[in-house]
Amino acid sequence: MIRSLRVVDFRCFESLALEVPEGGGVFTGDNAQGKTSILEAVCLMVRLHSPRSHRMSTMARVTGPGGFGIAGEAWGDERKIRWQRKTAMDFTVDGESRSSHGDYLADGGLLVWMGNEDLELVRGSGEVRRRYLDFIGSQFEPGYRRALSRYRRAVKAKNLLLKDPRPRDAEIESYESVMIEAGNLLTQTRARLVSLLTPAAAEFQKEIAGKDERVALEYRPAGGEDLQVALGQAREKERKQRTCLVGPHRDDLLLRLGGLAAGDFASEGQQRTLALSLKLAQGRVLAECRGQQPVWLIDDVFGELDVSRRNALLRVLPEDAQKWITTTHLDWLDAARGLGEMGKFEVSGGACREVPD
């Protein structure tokens, strides 16, 4: 899957170069030493996405020159990205420049990110669940990422026009046409994803919890079945509130356990299990629909789980998928099964060294 990773001036790393076996790698060390940054670098290299920040400037090493580079061999290709302050990001694959995000991602691989912050999928706002669907959607549907970008730009422009005291109806309608075209692709893809995720999440919830807790996922589009009609109906209200009130940027994914809202009525253990199940479902849907196992980036999860859930998670993770795992200790690893041959690395103070068996 991913054979190597090299970074320069990324987060706490001045430089880093490592190779991992087919099974992946386990990265151990104290907190705040750079373990998560290694997984983040992989995510950026493969998907141009960070689960920790939307701003590239926050990822450049503080005492560095104001930029960073990430490269490595992934799925047989040499992939490289470089970000410099005040310039556009550069992408290359096997030495050939790619002109856009979409071109770079067109032949890239698949990822699942799993971390303790996933509990917010159940407890948090709708924005967290929209990001979950968007990350899957961008790997599931080739046109999804571009549609999402176009939709967001149109919403931003429309909101600016709504705040103008002068009537700007014609301009607003022109941006709404973009919202409708791009938004329809988003809602259709999200609805299909939820229909595929639901049975998988229910199966994994039962496997990890050890009992049937009746998982239900319901996609709730804020524009209803017809975004054009919804925008027309909301026009007066939007003028009064001076903001765009309907559309995919306000969608939500409702999660229920035993018929009740999981965020409000499920116990903490049930919520954590549901968060794991959602990510496991993501991996299965991507693998089945794209015909390729995603790489699993698992950030400090195993050491935080009780023995029962840890063993259940180890059972259901696909054995043939590469896994990059961070942990503060290796006590649980001795009893682990199904992880395959994995390299072991120690991370400390912005340095990473391989630990011999």
Tab-separated table of C-alpha atoms in Angstrom:
chain	number	residue	atom	x	y	z
A	1	MET	CA	0.000	0.000	0.000
A	2	ILE	CA	2.233	2.802	1.296
A	3	ARG	CA	5.910	1.826	1.269
A	4	SER	CA	7.625	4.994	2.443
A	5	LEU	CA	7.080	8.454	3.883
A	6	ARG	CA	9.352	11.488	3.855
A	7	VAL	CA	8.587	14.893	5.351
A	8	VAL	CA	10.445	18.194	5.610
A	9	ASP	CA	9.510	21.011	8.016
A	10	PHE	CA	6.143	19.430	8.832
A	11	ARG	CA	4.732	20.005	12.337
A	12	CYS	CA	7.534	19.142	14.791
A	13	PHE	CA	9.644	17.318	12.211
A	14	GLU	CA	12.543	19.099	10.567
A	15	SER	CA	12.967	15.960	8.480
A	16	LEU	CA	11.710	12.391	8.570
A	17	ALA	CA	12.269	9.374	6.332
A	18	LEU	CA	10.868	5.927	7.017
A	19	GLU	CA	9.892	2.743	5.241
A	20	VAL	CA	7.125	0.442	6.427
A	21	PRO	CA	6.353	-3.200	5.616
A	22	GLU	CA	3.201	-4.282	3.841
A	23	GLY	CA	1.327	-4.733	7.131
A	24	GLY	CA	2.058	-1.172	8.237
A	25	GLY	CA	3.667	0.295	11.318
A	26	VAL	CA	3.089	0.831	15.031
A	27	PHE	CA	4.374	4.172	16.333
A	28	THR	CA	4.854	4.455	20.071
A	29	GLY	CA	5.915	7.272	22.355
A	30	ASP	CA	4.675	9.791	24.886
A	31	ASN	CA	2.032	12.363	24.020
A	32	ALA	CA	3.021	15.464	22.004
A	33	GLN	CA	6.081	13.811	20.438
A	34	GLY	CA	4.847	13.709	16.836
A	35	LYS	CA	3.064	10.350	16.468
A	36	THR	CA	-0.210	11.807	15.209
A	37	SER	CA	1.687	14.127	12.849
A	38	ILE	CA	3.060	11.084	11.020
A	39	LEU	CA	-0.455	9.825	10.339
A	40	GLU	CA	-1.540	13.340	9.389
A	41	ALA	CA	1.307	13.534	6.848
A	42	VAL	CA	0.115	10.269	5.268
A	43	CYS	CA	-3.433	11.639	5.072
A	44	LEU	CA	-2.219	14.807	3.366
A	45	MET	CA	-0.013	12.929	0.918
A	46	VAL	CA	-2.812	10.570	-0.115
A	47	ARG	CA	-5.982	12.691	0.184
A	48	LEU	CA	-4.758	16.335	0.508
A	49	HIS	CA	-6.752	16.421	3.722
A	50	SER	CA	-5.865	16.935	7.369
A	51	PRO	CA	-8.240	15.682	10.070
A	52	ARG	CA	-6.639	18.176	12.484
A	53	SER	CA	-6.681	21.527	10.679
A	54	HIS	CA	-8.133	23.297	7.640
A	55	ARG	CA	-5.216	25.743	7.470
A	56	MET	CA	-1.997	24.655	5.819
A	57	SER	CA	-0.034	27.341	7.653
A	58	THR	CA	-0.618	25.575	10.982
A	59	MET	CA	1.148	22.456	9.695
A	60	ALA	CA	4.457	24.116	8.773
A	61	ARG	CA	7.198	23.750	11.397
A	62	VAL	CA	7.110	26.880	13.589
A	63	THR	CA	10.853	27.567	13.334
A	64	GLY	CA	11.041	26.461	9.696
A	65	PRO	CA	11.178	28.534	6.503
A	66	GLY	CA	7.389	28.887	6.157
A	67	GLY	CA	6.461	25.796	4.180
A	68	PHE	CA	6.571	22.001	4.204
A	69	GLY	CA	6.977	19.013	1.908
A	70	ILE	CA	5.590	15.470	2.069
A	71	ALA	CA	6.495	12.607	-0.261
A	72	GLY	CA	6.434	8.838	-0.407
A	73	GLU	CA	5.715	5.712	-2.415
A	74	ALA	CA	2.004	4.914	-2.333
A	75	TRP	CA	0.292	2.226	-4.432
A	76	GLY	CA	3.373	1.995	-6.635
A	77	ASP	CA	3.563	5.734	-7.391
A	78	GLU	CA	5.963	8.327	-6.036
A	79	ARG	CA	3.676	11.071	-4.745
A	80	LYS	CA	4.835	14.480	-3.557
A	81	ILE	CA	3.178	17.638	-2.285
A	82	ARG	CA	4.794	20.925	-1.330
A	83	TRP	CA	3.204	23.926	0.328
A	84	GLN	CA	4.817	27.344	0.584
A	85	ARG	CA	3.334	30.424	2.183
A	86	LYS	CA	1.911	32.865	-0.403
A	87	THR	CA	2.187	30.330	-3.239
A	88	ALA	CA	-0.094	27.583	-4.526
A	89	MET	CA	0.441	24.000	-3.439
A	90	ASP	CA	2.492	21.898	-5.852
A	91	PHE	CA	1.626	18.261	-6.582
A	92	THR	CA	3.609	15.673	-8.509
A	93	VAL	CA	3.113	11.973	-9.221
A	94	ASP	CA	6.129	10.038	-10.500
A	95	GLY	CA	7.808	13.360	-11.244
A	96	GLU	CA	4.942	14.699	-13.366
A	97	SER	CA	3.187	17.861	-12.195
A	98	ARG	CA	-0.549	17.685	-11.524
A	99	SER	CA	-2.462	20.889	-12.211
A	100	SER	CA	-5.173	20.625	-9.558
A	101	HIS	CA	-6.342	18.846	-6.431
A	102	GLY	CA	-8.712	16.739	-8.521
A	103	ASP	CA	-5.997	15.648	-10.944
A	104	TYR	CA	-3.735	14.644	-8.062
A	105	LEU	CA	-6.479	12.648	-6.326
A	106	ALA	CA	-7.814	10.958	-9.470
A	107	ASP	CA	-5.439	7.990	-9.183
A	108	GLY	CA	-4.702	8.178	-5.458
A	109	GLY	CA	-5.548	5.620	-2.792
A	110	LEU	CA	-8.204	5.283	-0.107
A	111	LEU	CA	-7.974	6.064	3.610
A	112	VAL	CA	-9.879	5.598	6.840
A	113	TRP	CA	-8.867	7.789	9.793
A	114	MET	CA	-9.825	6.467	13.215
A	115	GLY	CA	-9.154	8.416	16.432
A	116	ASN	CA	-10.554	9.148	19.882
A	117	GLU	CA	-12.038	12.394	18.554
A	118	ASP	CA	-14.465	10.225	16.558
A	119	LEU	CA	-16.738	10.290	19.613
A	120	GLU	CA	-17.814	13.724	18.309
A	121	LEU	CA	-19.486	11.923	15.394
A	122	VAL	CA	-22.103	10.848	17.916
A	123	ARG	CA	-22.035	13.715	20.416
A	124	GLY	CA	-21.084	16.664	18.233
A	125	SER	CA	-22.841	18.988	15.837
A	126	GLY	CA	-24.093	18.198	12.363
A	127	GLU	CA	-20.933	19.748	10.922
A	128	VAL	CA	-18.856	16.841	12.282
A	129	ARG	CA	-21.103	14.277	10.604
A	130	ARG	CA	-21.119	16.267	7.343
A	131	ARG	CA	-17.296	16.159	7.347
A	132	TYR	CA	-17.505	12.394	7.858
A	133	LEU	CA	-19.756	12.016	4.810
A	134	ASP	CA	-17.656	14.455	2.777
A	135	PHE	CA	-14.424	12.555	3.455
A	136	ILE	CA	-16.054	9.319	2.317
A	137	GLY	CA	-17.831	11.022	-0.595
A	138	SER	CA	-14.617	12.474	-1.995
A	139	GLN	CA	-13.194	8.933	-2.179
A	140	PHE	CA	-16.436	7.324	-3.342
A	141	GLU	CA	-17.649	9.626	-6.152
A	142	PRO	CA	-15.099	11.171	-8.565
A	143	GLY	CA	-16.997	14.454	-8.955
A	144	TYR	CA	-17.844	14.902	-5.281
A	145	ARG	CA	-14.871	17.007	-4.207
A	146	ARG	CA	-15.272	19.471	-7.077
A	147	ALA	CA	-19.032	19.753	-6.462
A	148	LEU	CA	-18.406	20.407	-2.770
A	149	SER	CA	-15.894	23.147	-3.574
A	150	ARG	CA	-18.246	24.808	-6.090
A	151	TYR	CA	-21.159	24.597	-3.673
A	152	ARG	CA	-19.202	26.162	-0.808
A	153	ARG	CA	-18.007	29.053	-2.988
A	154	ALA	CA	-21.564	29.702	-4.162
A	155	VAL	CA	-22.926	29.704	-0.585
A	156	LYS	CA	-20.195	32.115	0.527
A	157	ALA	CA	-20.969	34.485	-2.343
A	158	LYS	CA	-24.705	34.287	-1.713
A	159	ASN	CA	-24.263	35.075	1.982
A	160	LEU	CA	-22.253	38.177	1.106
A	161	LEU	CA	-25.001	39.333	-1.254
A	162	LEU	CA	-27.693	38.708	1.373
A	163	LYS	CA	-25.867	41.067	3.741
A	164	ASP	CA	-25.867	43.883	1.157
A	165	PRO	CA	-28.700	46.367	1.889
A	166	ARG	CA	-29.258	46.803	-1.850
A	167	PRO	CA	-31.482	44.215	-3.607
A	168	ARG	CA	-29.260	41.695	-5.443
A	169	ASP	CA	-31.883	39.163	-6.533
A	170	ALA	CA	-30.479	38.448	-10.001
A	171	GLU	CA	-26.998	37.783	-8.654
A	172	ILE	CA	-28.345	35.663	-5.818
A	173	GLU	CA	-30.316	33.542	-8.281
A	174	SER	CA	-27.204	32.991	-10.396
A	175	TYR	CA	-25.343	31.604	-7.387
A	176	GLU	CA	-28.367	29.545	-6.429
A	177	SER	CA	-28.221	27.827	-9.823
A	178	VAL	CA	-24.673	26.707	-8.972
A	179	MET	CA	-25.852	25.612	-5.535
A	180	ILE	CA	-28.617	23.516	-7.073
A	181	GLU	CA	-26.397	21.809	-9.652
A	182	ALA	CA	-23.561	21.023	-7.241
A	183	GLY	CA	-25.883	20.421	-4.290
A	184	ASN	CA	-27.878	17.762	-6.116
A	185	LEU	CA	-24.733	15.691	-6.640
A	186	LEU	CA	-23.813	16.089	-2.962
A	187	THR	CA	-27.229	15.051	-1.650
A	188	GLN	CA	-27.554	12.122	-4.047
A	189	THR	CA	-24.119	10.817	-3.095
A	190	ARG	CA	-24.705	11.318	0.623
A	191	ALA	CA	-28.059	9.528	0.457
A	192	ARG	CA	-26.493	6.564	-1.351
A	193	LEU	CA	-23.623	6.435	1.119
A	194	VAL	CA	-25.955	6.381	4.118
A	195	SER	CA	-27.949	3.523	2.590
A	196	LEU	CA	-24.691	1.547	2.242
A	197	LEU	CA	-23.256	2.536	5.614
A	198	THR	CA	-26.362	1.645	7.634
A	199	PRO	CA	-26.270	-2.193	7.432
A	200	ALA	CA	-22.483	-2.243	7.838
A	201	ALA	CA	-22.582	0.002	10.920
A	202	ALA	CA	-25.346	-2.142	12.443
A	203	GLU	CA	-23.294	-5.289	11.904
A	204	PHE	CA	-20.144	-3.819	13.451
A	205	GLN	CA	-22.084	-2.380	16.412
A	206	LYS	CA	-23.429	-5.847	17.175
A	207	GLU	CA	-19.979	-7.428	16.787
A	208	ILE	CA	-18.181	-4.966	19.078
A	209	ALA	CA	-20.954	-4.532	21.659
A	210	GLY	CA	-21.701	-8.253	21.776
A	211	LYS	CA	-25.436	-7.648	21.472
A	212	ASP	CA	-27.975	-6.288	18.999
A	213	GLU	CA	-28.522	-2.590	19.760
A	214	ARG	CA	-30.533	-1.727	16.611
A	215	VAL	CA	-28.483	0.917	14.843
A	216	ALA	CA	-30.291	3.283	12.481
A	217	LEU	CA	-28.748	6.013	10.308
A	218	GLU	CA	-31.012	8.598	8.698
A	219	TYR	CA	-29.829	11.173	6.199
A	220	ARG	CA	-31.635	14.479	6.722
A	221	PRO	CA	-31.083	16.854	3.753
A	222	ALA	CA	-31.697	20.476	4.738
A	223	GLY	CA	-33.008	21.198	1.233
A	224	GLY	CA	-35.486	18.341	1.280
A	225	GLU	CA	-36.080	16.332	-1.874
A	226	ASP	CA	-36.009	19.398	-4.164
A	227	LEU	CA	-33.356	22.019	-3.415
A	228	GLN	CA	-34.721	24.463	-5.989
A	229	VAL	CA	-38.160	24.462	-4.365
A	230	ALA	CA	-36.632	24.732	-0.883
A	231	LEU	CA	-34.552	27.768	-1.884
A	232	GLY	CA	-37.643	29.484	-3.291
A	233	GLN	CA	-39.637	28.792	-0.131
A	234	ALA	CA	-36.851	30.096	2.106
A	235	ARG	CA	-36.173	33.298	0.126
A	236	GLU	CA	-38.049	35.759	2.335
A	237	LYS	CA	-36.738	34.225	5.545
A	238	GLU	CA	-33.193	34.320	4.208
A	239	ARG	CA	-33.540	37.996	3.314
A	240	LYS	CA	-34.662	38.794	6.840
A	241	GLN	CA	-31.925	36.744	8.522
A	242	ARG	CA	-29.324	37.649	5.851
A	243	THR	CA	-27.933	34.148	5.601
A	244	CYS	CA	-28.459	31.017	3.511
A	245	LEU	CA	-30.706	28.662	5.478
A	246	VAL	CA	-31.226	25.623	3.251
A	247	GLY	CA	-28.917	23.329	1.339
A	248	PRO	CA	-26.302	20.602	1.882
A	249	HIS	CA	-24.230	22.873	4.143
A	250	ARG	CA	-26.954	22.311	6.768
A	251	ASP	CA	-27.584	18.598	6.217
A	252	ASP	CA	-27.326	16.166	9.108
A	253	LEU	CA	-26.923	12.464	9.703
A	254	LEU	CA	-29.191	11.249	12.505
A	255	LEU	CA	-27.868	8.345	14.592
A	256	ARG	CA	-30.161	6.146	16.662
A	257	LEU	CA	-29.604	3.210	18.991
A	258	GLY	CA	-32.633	1.194	19.971
A	259	GLY	CA	-34.851	3.850	18.389
A	260	LEU	CA	-33.427	6.696	20.510
A	261	ALA	CA	-31.061	9.513	19.541
A	262	ALA	CA	-27.587	8.130	20.265
A	263	GLY	CA	-26.096	11.503	21.179
A	264	ASP	CA	-28.722	12.115	23.848
A	265	PHE	CA	-29.621	8.719	25.276
A	266	ALA	CA	-26.807	6.222	24.591
A	267	SER	CA	-24.242	5.497	27.297
A	268	GLU	CA	-20.625	6.558	26.757
A	269	GLY	CA	-19.651	2.963	25.984
A	270	GLN	CA	-22.418	2.674	23.397
A	271	GLN	CA	-21.411	5.996	21.859
A	272	ARG	CA	-17.760	4.968	21.569
A	273	THR	CA	-18.773	1.669	20.014
A	274	LEU	CA	-21.022	3.468	17.510
A	275	ALA	CA	-18.180	5.820	16.549
A	276	LEU	CA	-15.939	2.797	15.877
A	277	SER	CA	-18.734	1.147	13.903
A	278	LEU	CA	-19.177	4.196	11.670
A	279	LYS	CA	-15.490	4.175	10.748
A	280	LEU	CA	-15.458	0.410	10.196
A	281	ALA	CA	-18.504	0.825	7.959
A	282	GLN	CA	-16.639	3.505	6.020
A	283	GLY	CA	-13.799	1.077	5.346
A	284	ARG	CA	-16.128	-1.685	4.181
A	285	VAL	CA	-18.129	0.578	1.861
A	286	LEU	CA	-14.993	1.983	0.236
A	287	ALA	CA	-13.454	-1.475	-0.186
A	288	GLU	CA	-16.592	-3.001	-1.703
A	289	CYS	CA	-17.462	-0.086	-3.975
A	290	ARG	CA	-13.952	0.791	-5.128
A	291	GLY	CA	-12.490	-2.717	-5.197
A	292	GLN	CA	-9.502	-1.673	-3.095
A	293	GLN	CA	-8.758	-1.848	0.619
A	294	PRO	CA	-8.165	1.544	2.211
A	295	VAL	CA	-5.164	2.166	4.425
A	296	TRP	CA	-6.201	2.520	8.071
A	297	LEU	CA	-4.721	5.381	10.087
A	298	ILE	CA	-5.531	4.523	13.725
A	299	ASP	CA	-4.542	7.241	16.156
A	300	ASP	CA	-4.143	6.208	19.805
A	301	VAL	CA	-7.312	4.098	19.848
A	302	PHE	CA	-6.289	0.620	21.024
A	303	GLY	CA	-4.654	1.724	24.257
A	304	GLU	CA	-7.808	3.604	25.260
A	305	LEU	CA	-10.256	0.749	24.713
A	306	ASP	CA	-11.287	-1.817	27.292
A	307	VAL	CA	-10.141	-5.365	26.591
A	308	SER	CA	-13.487	-6.531	25.214
A	309	ARG	CA	-13.877	-3.754	22.660
A	310	ARG	CA	-10.179	-3.840	21.775
A	311	ASN	CA	-10.318	-7.548	20.973
A	312	ALA	CA	-13.554	-7.097	19.027
A	313	LEU	CA	-12.031	-4.268	16.977
A	314	LEU	CA	-8.979	-6.398	16.211
A	315	ARG	CA	-11.276	-9.187	15.011
A	316	VAL	CA	-13.202	-7.034	12.553
A	317	LEU	CA	-10.380	-4.954	11.077
A	318	PRO	CA	-9.606	-6.361	7.608
A	319	GLU	CA	-6.487	-8.511	7.840
A	320	ASP	CA	-5.334	-7.666	4.308
A	321	ALA	CA	-5.409	-3.884	4.870
A	322	GLN	CA	-2.326	-1.882	5.788
A	323	LYS	CA	-2.553	-0.178	9.188
A	324	TRP	CA	-0.596	2.745	10.646
A	325	ILE	CA	-1.180	2.757	14.404
A	326	THR	CA	-0.071	5.186	17.113
A	327	THR	CA	-0.069	4.307	20.804
A	328	THR	CA	1.544	5.475	24.034
A	329	HIS	CA	2.346	1.898	25.098
A	330	LEU	CA	2.627	-1.557	23.565
A	331	ASP	CA	1.148	-3.645	26.395
A	332	TRP	CA	-1.919	-4.530	24.337
A	333	LEU	CA	0.079	-5.475	21.225
A	334	ASP	CA	1.344	-8.795	22.594
A	335	ALA	CA	-2.202	-10.146	22.609
A	336	ALA	CA	-3.129	-8.616	19.250
A	337	ARG	CA	-4.138	-10.875	16.393
A	338	GLY	CA	-4.712	-10.110	12.738
A	339	LEU	CA	-2.374	-7.138	12.471
A	340	GLY	CA	0.146	-8.951	10.266
A	341	GLU	CA	3.825	-8.151	10.029
A	342	MET	CA	4.183	-4.560	11.174
A	343	GLY	CA	7.204	-2.367	11.709
A	344	LYS	CA	7.702	-0.879	15.161
A	345	PHE	CA	8.873	2.710	15.554
A	346	GLU	CA	9.619	4.922	18.525
A	347	VAL	CA	8.756	8.623	18.236
A	348	SER	CA	10.325	11.185	20.541
A	349	GLY	CA	11.041	14.898	20.253
A	350	GLY	CA	10.327	15.140	16.547
A	351	ALA	CA	12.475	12.095	15.685
A	352	CYS	CA	11.408	8.594	14.669
A	353	ARG	CA	13.559	5.464	14.835
A	354	GLU	CA	12.747	1.876	13.973
A	355	VAL	CA	12.772	-0.530	16.913
A	356	PRO	CA	14.219	-3.963	16.094
A	357	ASP	CA	12.151	-7.011	17.057
